[in-house]
Amino acid sequence: MTQPIWILPALPFVGFLVLALAGRYLPKKGIAATGIGAIALSFLYALYLGTAFLSDPAHRMEFTLWEWIRIDSFVPSLSLSIDSLTYIFILVITGVGGLIHWYSAEYMAEEEGYARFFAYMNLFVGFMLTLVMASNLLVLYLGWEGVGLCSYLLIGFFYRDPANNYAARKAFIVTRIGDTALLIGLLLLIREFGTLDIQTISNNATSVLGANTALATAVALLLLGGAVGKSAQLPLQVWLPDAMAGPSPVSALIHAATMVTAGVYLVARTHALFILSPLAMQTVAIIGALTLLIAAISALFQYDIKRVLAYSTISQIGYMFLALGVGAWSAAIFHFVIHAFFKALLFLAAGAVILALHHEQNMFKMGGLYKKLPTIFWTFLIGSLSLAALPFISGGFFSKDSIIWYALASTNGNILLWTLATVGAFITSLYTFRMIFITFFGTEKTHVHYIPGKTMTIPLIVLAILTTFGGYIELPHNIAHVQLFSEFLSASLPAVSIKSTLPPEGILQLVVAILSLAGIGLAYQLYYKTEPTYKTSPVRQFFLQGWNFDKLYDTLFVRPFVWVSKTNASDAIDEVFDYVGLQLKKLGNTLAMSINGQINWYLASMVIGFIILIVFMIW
Amino acid sequence: MIPYEIQILVAAFLFAIGLIGLLTRRNLIFMLMSVEIMMNAGAFAFVASGARWTQADGQVMFLFVLTVAAAEVAVALALLILMHKHFKTVDTNQLNSLKN
Amino acid sequence: MQKNTYMDILFIVSSIVAVIASAMAITRRNAVHALLFLIVSLMGVSMMMYTIGAPYAAILEIIVYAGAIMMLFVFTVMMLNLSVSPEDEKRKTGFKTWIFPLILGAVLLSIMAISFLRDPSWEGLHQVILPKHVGRLMFSHYLLPVELAGVLLLAAIVGAYYLGRTRKRNLHRYLQNQEDSYDTL
């Protein structure tokens, strides 16, 4: 029997409709209840569906709603499906999403547009679920565009400040570039396969596109373009730091846990196409590796706490892309899950700090908070331990460690990727604890206005628990044989192939562990022992601005475009057409002069016409 | 017997003179007179044509032309009187309200 | 000289008279002078028609055209005092204005006199078309157009009457003295 799995995205959409249409008439508690309830019900339903998956990971649920378009032989339908990969994502989206909704009930209580916020958040969750549950790439693209829209709406949530609107536009336009690449890729797929059904494409990929052909590489690279845009990787990573203009729950849900991982999901979903082209895989890995390093270094120089976390997100997703690029599919998804936990936790905790200090976001104006906000401090610390991948006590260790290992051990991996990932881990640990020491220790520069209540702290605690213990479902080989996660995904994603001769895993793990601890140590030296002050210099400025990618794009693209628009302000092409019209008007005016009301003139014209007529008749 | 073509030529001459007068003069009376000259010329052409083939049809046509000329003159002069009442002049240059 | 050459000469002379008179008619400044020249022209054309063997048309031309239609013109000009345009009032009317019409009229008269006095016969012409023939044709073949012509004249009468009538405007007594400034159409 087919389960009505469409209920999963339908519930948030219903929540959106209720809040959008009737939001202004509901009391605050009602709004929060509707918003949280829609997601919570989806989560519970997902848990119920999960019973079928636990017994049989290869289980697959499908549901076709209706035939969407019919063009010749291309007949995509609105169909949803759940396999193990999708199921993981559904749990994260609804679970972490539900916790974030719960948190927002208190966080957004003082802001205007309470109902609008929850409406947009529900809409977002609905679209994200559509994206991951899509059975064909067209429905996926529908969800893709939908989450892009919600991201725009939510970044610009405080629309009265034009800077927020600018950030929202920037996010939308930059992701649009990626979306266009994705669309071209989809069109190529339609041309080659005649369908966008993922199963069909995966099964026939080798036969239709051929292994290692230019076409396969092109398709894979185009899909990668879309993923890069949505997941804020090189070269389209410029929008994510500015997207921090939105409220903290938005940053947590959209720009940490879910939407930015849509690119990861896309690559994982269409792994069959990527496998065909080693060049594309290499590109994915290199992009991941470079991004993680560049973003990590940029995070080291930020002073806004949310921007640190934003660059951190870019960096961590770089790790996921690196894993995808070397063929460690389930490792990437594992890191996604753990990252969702700790990054959402960090963002929510940072939001709590910001709210407590009355919207102060500059870390260098904070300090000494560990006494005043103990719960938040401890949860933040647990999240940071995961981020820095401290050995054994954090879930982040297991996921990041496996990625770094596979960067070397996979048949597509090499020592360079491993080195970049390891250096990235060191820097990650450094900037994470820099953030902690500056924010929570030292002298108190801004006083605490407001202690966050239970509605905000309980989700933090839940996420902290998940972060710590979530890693234990997948342990590296040399420690124990717990492969729950990859076994669960083995039905949807191929296993990673490993080189035959390898350096011992244990030694490399030790290197990574030592480096993370060294990062903490260095941060302690620099930022705990001495009072942290913010210094600027041209070098620091360069890294602060994210390696000046914004300036680069401004000079390369924005300025020429603006210049062209300005010079063409009177629109040359328009003028050509206007000229024609003008000449015709002049002609008309000239002819109109013959209507001068003088009878003699009319008579003369008649005579002339008559003469012409006679001449024609005679000849 | 005067050749038929000469007769028509004379009629044409008269018509042309009437036409010139119509185009040249501004005074409405003169324009009406010129029109009369033209109609007279046309009527004579009819008569000449009828006489050419010794048929009475030409003169019957002449009668009709005469009738039309009479009717037209009656109405035209009534209009002229109106114009004189309204504009105090019969200069057709005053009748230019149709100007764009 | 054959008899029919009289008709030819008559035709030539009358045609010249008609043309010159028409030319004079359109070039005068005084409307009445022009009208008189026009009457002379009509008489010349009438003569032309007589010489080619259409006496009925010739008579009709004199009676209706020169006699009735031109009278309408003359009456209108006289009534509205249009004969003299403002700039002409200063010009004197002397003998000079009389010469030319006299010459023309004399020529016409003499030609007519000579032709009638020289016993003109209808022989040598093709054939004269008698009024009898015209009448026969009019009331058999062209009966309908004749009736229509009558209707046309009726329409002209009605139209001319309607356009020419004066309407009495009933103005409020306070506006009575404004009546003169309005032109009732």
JSON list of C-alpha atoms in Angstrom, two decimals, chain A residues 589 592-593 595-600 602-604 607 610, chain B residues 19 22-26 31 92-93 95-96 98-100:
[
{"chain": "A", "resi": 589, "resn": "ASN", "atom": "CA", "xyz": [2.36, 66.92, -39.93]},
{"chain": "A", "resi": 592, "resn": "ALA", "atom": "CA", "xyz": [-1.68, 67.85, -42.42]},
{"chain": "A", "resi": 593, "resn": "MET", "atom": "CA", "xyz": [-0.60, 71.24, -43.69]},
{"chain": "A", "resi": 595, "resn": "ILE", "atom": "CA", "xyz": [-5.78, 70.71, -44.64]},
{"chain": "A", "resi": 596, "resn": "ASN", "atom": "CA", "xyz": [-5.68, 74.45, -44.33]},
{"chain": "A", "resi": 597, "resn": "GLY", "atom": "CA", "xyz": [-9.33, 75.16, -44.71]},
{"chain": "A", "resi": 598, "resn": "GLN", "atom": "CA", "xyz": [-8.82, 77.28, -47.82]},
{"chain": "A", "resi": 599, "resn": "ILE", "atom": "CA", "xyz": [-11.40, 76.43, -50.41]},
{"chain": "A", "resi": 600, "resn": "ASN", "atom": "CA", "xyz": [-9.21, 77.50, -53.29]},
{"chain": "A", "resi": 602, "resn": "TYR", "atom": "CA", "xyz": [-9.05, 72.23, -52.05]},
{"chain": "A", "resi": 603, "resn": "LEU", "atom": "CA", "xyz": [-10.38, 73.06, -55.47]},
{"chain": "A", "resi": 604, "resn": "ALA", "atom": "CA", "xyz": [-6.90, 73.21, -56.90]},
{"chain": "A", "resi": 607, "resn": "VAL", "atom": "CA", "xyz": [-8.33, 69.79, -60.31]},
{"chain": "A", "resi": 610, "resn": "PHE", "atom": "CA", "xyz": [-8.73, 65.17, -61.97]},
{"chain": "B", "resi": 19, "resn": "LEU", "atom": "CA", "xyz": [-11.97, 76.53, -64.03]},
{"chain": "B", "resi": 22, "resn": "LEU", "atom": "CA", "xyz": [-12.94, 79.14, -59.91]},
{"chain": "B", "resi": 23, "resn": "LEU", "atom": "CA", "xyz": [-9.42, 78.64, -58.73]},
{"chain": "B", "resi": 24, "resn": "THR", "atom": "CA", "xyz": [-8.40, 82.27, -58.91]},
{"chain": "B", "resi": 25, "resn": "ARG", "atom": "CA", "xyz": [-11.20, 84.25, -57.38]},
{"chain": "B", "resi": 26, "resn": "ARG", "atom": "CA", "xyz": [-11.82, 84.45, -53.69]},
{"chain": "B", "resi": 31, "resn": "MET", "atom": "CA", "xyz": [-16.73, 81.29, -57.82]},
{"chain": "B", "resi": 92, "resn": "THR", "atom": "CA", "xyz": [-14.03, 82.40, -48.91]},
{"chain": "B", "resi": 93, "resn": "ASN", "atom": "CA", "xyz": [-10.78, 82.82, -47.07]},
{"chain": "B", "resi": 95, "resn": "LEU", "atom": "CA", "xyz": [-14.28, 79.84, -44.30]},
{"chain": "B", "resi": 96, "resn": "ASN", "atom": "CA", "xyz": [-11.30, 78.04, -42.85]},
{"chain": "B", "resi": 98, "resn": "LEU", "atom": "CA", "xyz": [-11.75, 73.02, -41.15]},
{"chain": "B", "resi": 99, "resn": "LYS", "atom": "CA", "xyz": [-8.12, 73.88, -40.66]},
{"chain": "B", "resi": 100, "resn": "ASN", "atom": "CA", "xyz": [-6.34, 71.23, -38.67]}
]
